[in-house]
DNA sequence: CCCCTAGGTTGACATCTGTCTAAGCAGCGT
DNA sequence: ACGCTGCTTAGACAGATGTCAACCTAGGGG
């Protein structure tokens, strides 16, 4: 694998930040910083988790509402959530017995911006 | 890993397609179809390759222009390109001695759309 | 104080992935 | 026909990843 450190909670806001990928070559540094975020989304379970968290009413979900949606054990879900957290995509907070996760929209926005492409170039229609 | 088949060239256009991840829960099927694309972008080398291809003048690049940009052997670059191809992110075409790669904007657009988030919700400022 | 529930941590395991070297295939010159 | 250059395929190998069972920690109630 192409190296990766994961300082246990990435601040993607610190990334050299993102003229669209298709508009200007992504630098090595930027690639190294942003790739882990895409990697984190590169698993169906995590993609769904991310979606469940990001689309949650009130902006947050209890883990207890996430786990039963999958055919996986608690530890496995916990592991995936940790991956999302370390990729800087979500934040977690314990409140009493429960742990709540919420999305970090800035990072999502940054990734979306990176993938942005012209609406539909002339050659296409 | 959470299952995956890769029919040697994915048609992501066939995906149940993408109301933003933060607006509606991504279905299992959609997640299974789209996750591989994110996974493909989840490596710094491939992210840069994707960018070099997508931002290329004339919409295409020769492999011979990609390879020297990295500290990797030809086969390794070829392997990464294949991954991008199988993820449906790029297309390749041989012309004479050289092979040219071009991006598939539709897929990029689809991924970007999935990550789209409200500009900046009230709670944020 | 004890136990119950919600989650996270550890360790183990099979599988996948990134990288390389060696070998193969495709065009193009001569 | 031969060899050269550009790229892909095949095989090998160390390291990463997804999953689980077992264990641990934190809070809340009796």
JSON list of N, CA and C in Angstrom, two decimals, chain B residues 33-62:
[
{"chain": "B", "resi": 33, "resn": "UNK", "atom": "N", "xyz": [-22.32, -0.92, -5.38]},
{"chain": "B", "resi": 33, "resn": "UNK", "atom": "CA", "xyz": [-21.92, -0.51, -6.72]},
{"chain": "B", "resi": 33, "resn": "UNK", "atom": "C", "xyz": [-20.93, 0.65, -6.70]},
{"chain": "B", "resi": 34, "resn": "UNK", "atom": "N", "xyz": [-21.19, 1.62, -5.81]},
{"chain": "B", "resi": 34, "resn": "UNK", "atom": "CA", "xyz": [-20.37, 2.84, -5.84]},
{"chain": "B", "resi": 34, "resn": "UNK", "atom": "C", "xyz": [-19.10, 2.77, -5.01]},
{"chain": "B", "resi": 35, "resn": "UNK", "atom": "N", "xyz": [-19.12, 1.98, -3.95]},
{"chain": "B", "resi": 35, "resn": "UNK", "atom": "CA", "xyz": [-17.94, 1.92, -3.07]},
{"chain": "B", "resi": 35, "resn": "UNK", "atom": "C", "xyz": [-16.65, 1.61, -3.84]},
{"chain": "B", "resi": 36, "resn": "UNK", "atom": "N", "xyz": [-16.70, 0.67, -4.79]},
{"chain": "B", "resi": 36, "resn": "UNK", "atom": "CA", "xyz": [-15.46, 0.36, -5.51]},
{"chain": "B", "resi": 36, "resn": "UNK", "atom": "C", "xyz": [-14.85, 1.58, -6.20]},
{"chain": "B", "resi": 37, "resn": "UNK", "atom": "N", "xyz": [-15.69, 2.50, -6.65]},
{"chain": "B", "resi": 37, "resn": "UNK", "atom": "CA", "xyz": [-15.17, 3.70, -7.30]},
{"chain": "B", "resi": 37, "resn": "UNK", "atom": "C", "xyz": [-14.39, 4.54, -6.29]},
{"chain": "B", "resi": 38, "resn": "UNK", "atom": "N", "xyz": [-14.97, 4.71, -5.09]},
{"chain": "B", "resi": 38, "resn": "UNK", "atom": "CA", "xyz": [-14.26, 5.46, -4.06]},
{"chain": "B", "resi": 38, "resn": "UNK", "atom": "C", "xyz": [-12.99, 4.73, -3.66]},
{"chain": "B", "resi": 39, "resn": "UNK", "atom": "N", "xyz": [-13.11, 3.43, -3.58]},
{"chain": "B", "resi": 39, "resn": "UNK", "atom": "CA", "xyz": [-11.95, 2.63, -3.20]},
{"chain": "B", "resi": 39, "resn": "UNK", "atom": "C", "xyz": [-10.82, 2.85, -4.20]},
{"chain": "B", "resi": 40, "resn": "UNK", "atom": "N", "xyz": [-11.18, 2.91, -5.47]},
{"chain": "B", "resi": 40, "resn": "UNK", "atom": "CA", "xyz": [-10.17, 3.11, -6.51]},
{"chain": "B", "resi": 40, "resn": "UNK", "atom": "C", "xyz": [-9.47, 4.45, -6.32]},
{"chain": "B", "resi": 41, "resn": "UNK", "atom": "N", "xyz": [-10.20, 5.44, -5.84]},
{"chain": "B", "resi": 41, "resn": "UNK", "atom": "CA", "xyz": [-9.61, 6.76, -5.63]},
{"chain": "B", "resi": 41, "resn": "UNK", "atom": "C", "xyz": [-8.90, 6.84, -4.28]},
{"chain": "B", "resi": 42, "resn": "UNK", "atom": "N", "xyz": [-8.97, 5.77, -3.53]},
{"chain": "B", "resi": 42, "resn": "UNK", "atom": "CA", "xyz": [-8.45, 5.78, -2.17]},
{"chain": "B", "resi": 42, "resn": "UNK", "atom": "C", "xyz": [-6.97, 5.46, -2.06]},
{"chain": "B", "resi": 43, "resn": "UNK", "atom": "N", "xyz": [-6.26, 5.62, -3.13]},
{"chain": "B", "resi": 43, "resn": "UNK", "atom": "CA", "xyz": [-4.81, 5.45, -3.09]},
{"chain": "B", "resi": 43, "resn": "UNK", "atom": "C", "xyz": [-4.18, 6.68, -3.73]},
{"chain": "B", "resi": 44, "resn": "UNK", "atom": "N", "xyz": [-3.18, 7.26, -3.06]},
{"chain": "B", "resi": 44, "resn": "UNK", "atom": "CA", "xyz": [-2.56, 8.50, -3.53]},
{"chain": "B", "resi": 44, "resn": "UNK", "atom": "C", "xyz": [-2.11, 8.41, -4.97]},
{"chain": "B", "resi": 45, "resn": "UNK", "atom": "N", "xyz": [-1.51, 7.29, -5.34]},
{"chain": "B", "resi": 45, "resn": "UNK", "atom": "CA", "xyz": [-1.03, 7.14, -6.71]},
{"chain": "B", "resi": 45, "resn": "UNK", "atom": "C", "xyz": [-2.20, 7.20, -7.68]},
{"chain": "B", "resi": 46, "resn": "UNK", "atom": "N", "xyz": [-3.26, 6.45, -7.37]},
{"chain": "B", "resi": 46, "resn": "UNK", "atom": "CA", "xyz": [-4.41, 6.45, -8.29]},
{"chain": "B", "resi": 46, "resn": "UNK", "atom": "C", "xyz": [-5.12, 7.79, -8.32]},
{"chain": "B", "resi": 47, "resn": "UNK", "atom": "N", "xyz": [-5.16, 8.46, -7.17]},
{"chain": "B", "resi": 47, "resn": "UNK", "atom": "CA", "xyz": [-5.81, 9.77, -7.14]},
{"chain": "B", "resi": 47, "resn": "UNK", "atom": "C", "xyz": [-5.07, 10.73, -8.07]},
{"chain": "B", "resi": 48, "resn": "UNK", "atom": "N", "xyz": [-3.75, 10.67, -8.02]},
{"chain": "B", "resi": 48, "resn": "UNK", "atom": "CA", "xyz": [-2.96, 11.52, -8.91]},
{"chain": "B", "resi": 48, "resn": "UNK", "atom": "C", "xyz": [-3.12, 11.09, -10.36]},
{"chain": "B", "resi": 49, "resn": "UNK", "atom": "N", "xyz": [-3.11, 9.80, -10.60]},
{"chain": "B", "resi": 49, "resn": "UNK", "atom": "CA", "xyz": [-3.31, 9.30, -11.97]},
{"chain": "B", "resi": 49, "resn": "UNK", "atom": "C", "xyz": [-4.64, 9.81, -12.51]},
{"chain": "B", "resi": 50, "resn": "UNK", "atom": "N", "xyz": [-5.68, 9.63, -11.69]},
{"chain": "B", "resi": 50, "resn": "UNK", "atom": "CA", "xyz": [-7.02, 10.08, -12.09]},
{"chain": "B", "resi": 50, "resn": "UNK", "atom": "C", "xyz": [-6.99, 11.55, -12.44]},
{"chain": "B", "resi": 51, "resn": "UNK", "atom": "N", "xyz": [-6.34, 12.32, -11.62]},
{"chain": "B", "resi": 51, "resn": "UNK", "atom": "CA", "xyz": [-6.27, 13.76, -11.86]},
{"chain": "B", "resi": 51, "resn": "UNK", "atom": "C", "xyz": [-5.51, 14.07, -13.13]},
{"chain": "B", "resi": 52, "resn": "UNK", "atom": "N", "xyz": [-4.39, 13.39, -13.33]},
{"chain": "B", "resi": 52, "resn": "UNK", "atom": "CA", "xyz": [-3.58, 13.64, -14.53]},
{"chain": "B", "resi": 52, "resn": "UNK", "atom": "C", "xyz": [-4.38, 13.30, -15.77]},
{"chain": "B", "resi": 53, "resn": "UNK", "atom": "N", "xyz": [-5.16, 12.23, -15.70]},
{"chain": "B", "resi": 53, "resn": "UNK", "atom": "CA", "xyz": [-5.97, 11.83, -16.85]},
{"chain": "B", "resi": 53, "resn": "UNK", "atom": "C", "xyz": [-7.12, 12.81, -17.07]},
{"chain": "B", "resi": 54, "resn": "UNK", "atom": "N", "xyz": [-7.81, 13.12, -15.97]},
{"chain": "B", "resi": 54, "resn": "UNK", "atom": "CA", "xyz": [-9.01, 13.97, -16.10]},
{"chain": "B", "resi": 54, "resn": "UNK", "atom": "C", "xyz": [-8.67, 15.40, -16.51]},
{"chain": "B", "resi": 55, "resn": "UNK", "atom": "N", "xyz": [-7.48, 15.83, -16.15]},
{"chain": "B", "resi": 55, "resn": "UNK", "atom": "CA", "xyz": [-7.13, 17.22, -16.43]},
{"chain": "B", "resi": 55, "resn": "UNK", "atom": "C", "xyz": [-6.29, 17.35, -17.69]},
{"chain": "B", "resi": 56, "resn": "UNK", "atom": "N", "xyz": [-6.13, 16.25, -18.39]},
{"chain": "B", "resi": 56, "resn": "UNK", "atom": "CA", "xyz": [-5.26, 16.26, -19.57]},
{"chain": "B", "resi": 56, "resn": "UNK", "atom": "C", "xyz": [-5.81, 17.10, -20.71]},
{"chain": "B", "resi": 57, "resn": "UNK", "atom": "N", "xyz": [-4.92, 17.80, -21.37]},
{"chain": "B", "resi": 57, "resn": "UNK", "atom": "CA", "xyz": [-5.28, 18.54, -22.58]},
{"chain": "B", "resi": 57, "resn": "UNK", "atom": "C", "xyz": [-5.80, 17.55, -23.61]},
{"chain": "B", "resi": 58, "resn": "UNK", "atom": "N", "xyz": [-6.86, 17.90, -24.28]},
{"chain": "B", "resi": 58, "resn": "UNK", "atom": "CA", "xyz": [-7.39, 17.01, -25.31]},
{"chain": "B", "resi": 58, "resn": "UNK", "atom": "C", "xyz": [-8.14, 15.84, -24.73]},
{"chain": "B", "resi": 59, "resn": "UNK", "atom": "N", "xyz": [-8.25, 15.82, -23.39]},
{"chain": "B", "resi": 59, "resn": "UNK", "atom": "CA", "xyz": [-9.05, 14.79, -22.76]},
{"chain": "B", "resi": 59, "resn": "UNK", "atom": "C", "xyz": [-8.42, 13.44, -22.63]},
{"chain": "B", "resi": 60, "resn": "UNK", "atom": "N", "xyz": [-7.16, 13.32, -23.06]},
{"chain": "B", "resi": 60, "resn": "UNK", "atom": "CA", "xyz": [-6.52, 12.01, -22.94]},
{"chain": "B", "resi": 60, "resn": "UNK", "atom": "C", "xyz": [-5.02, 12.15, -22.71]},
{"chain": "B", "resi": 61, "resn": "UNK", "atom": "N", "xyz": [-4.46, 11.10, -22.11]},
{"chain": "B", "resi": 61, "resn": "UNK", "atom": "CA", "xyz": [-3.01, 11.06, -21.88]},
{"chain": "B", "resi": 61, "resn": "UNK", "atom": "C", "xyz": [-2.47, 9.72, -22.30]},
{"chain": "B", "resi": 62, "resn": "UNK", "atom": "N", "xyz": [-1.23, 9.78, -22.74]},
{"chain": "B", "resi": 62, "resn": "UNK", "atom": "CA", "xyz": [-0.50, 8.55, -23.06]},
{"chain": "B", "resi": 62, "resn": "UNK", "atom": "C", "xyz": [0.10, 8.01, -21.78]}
]
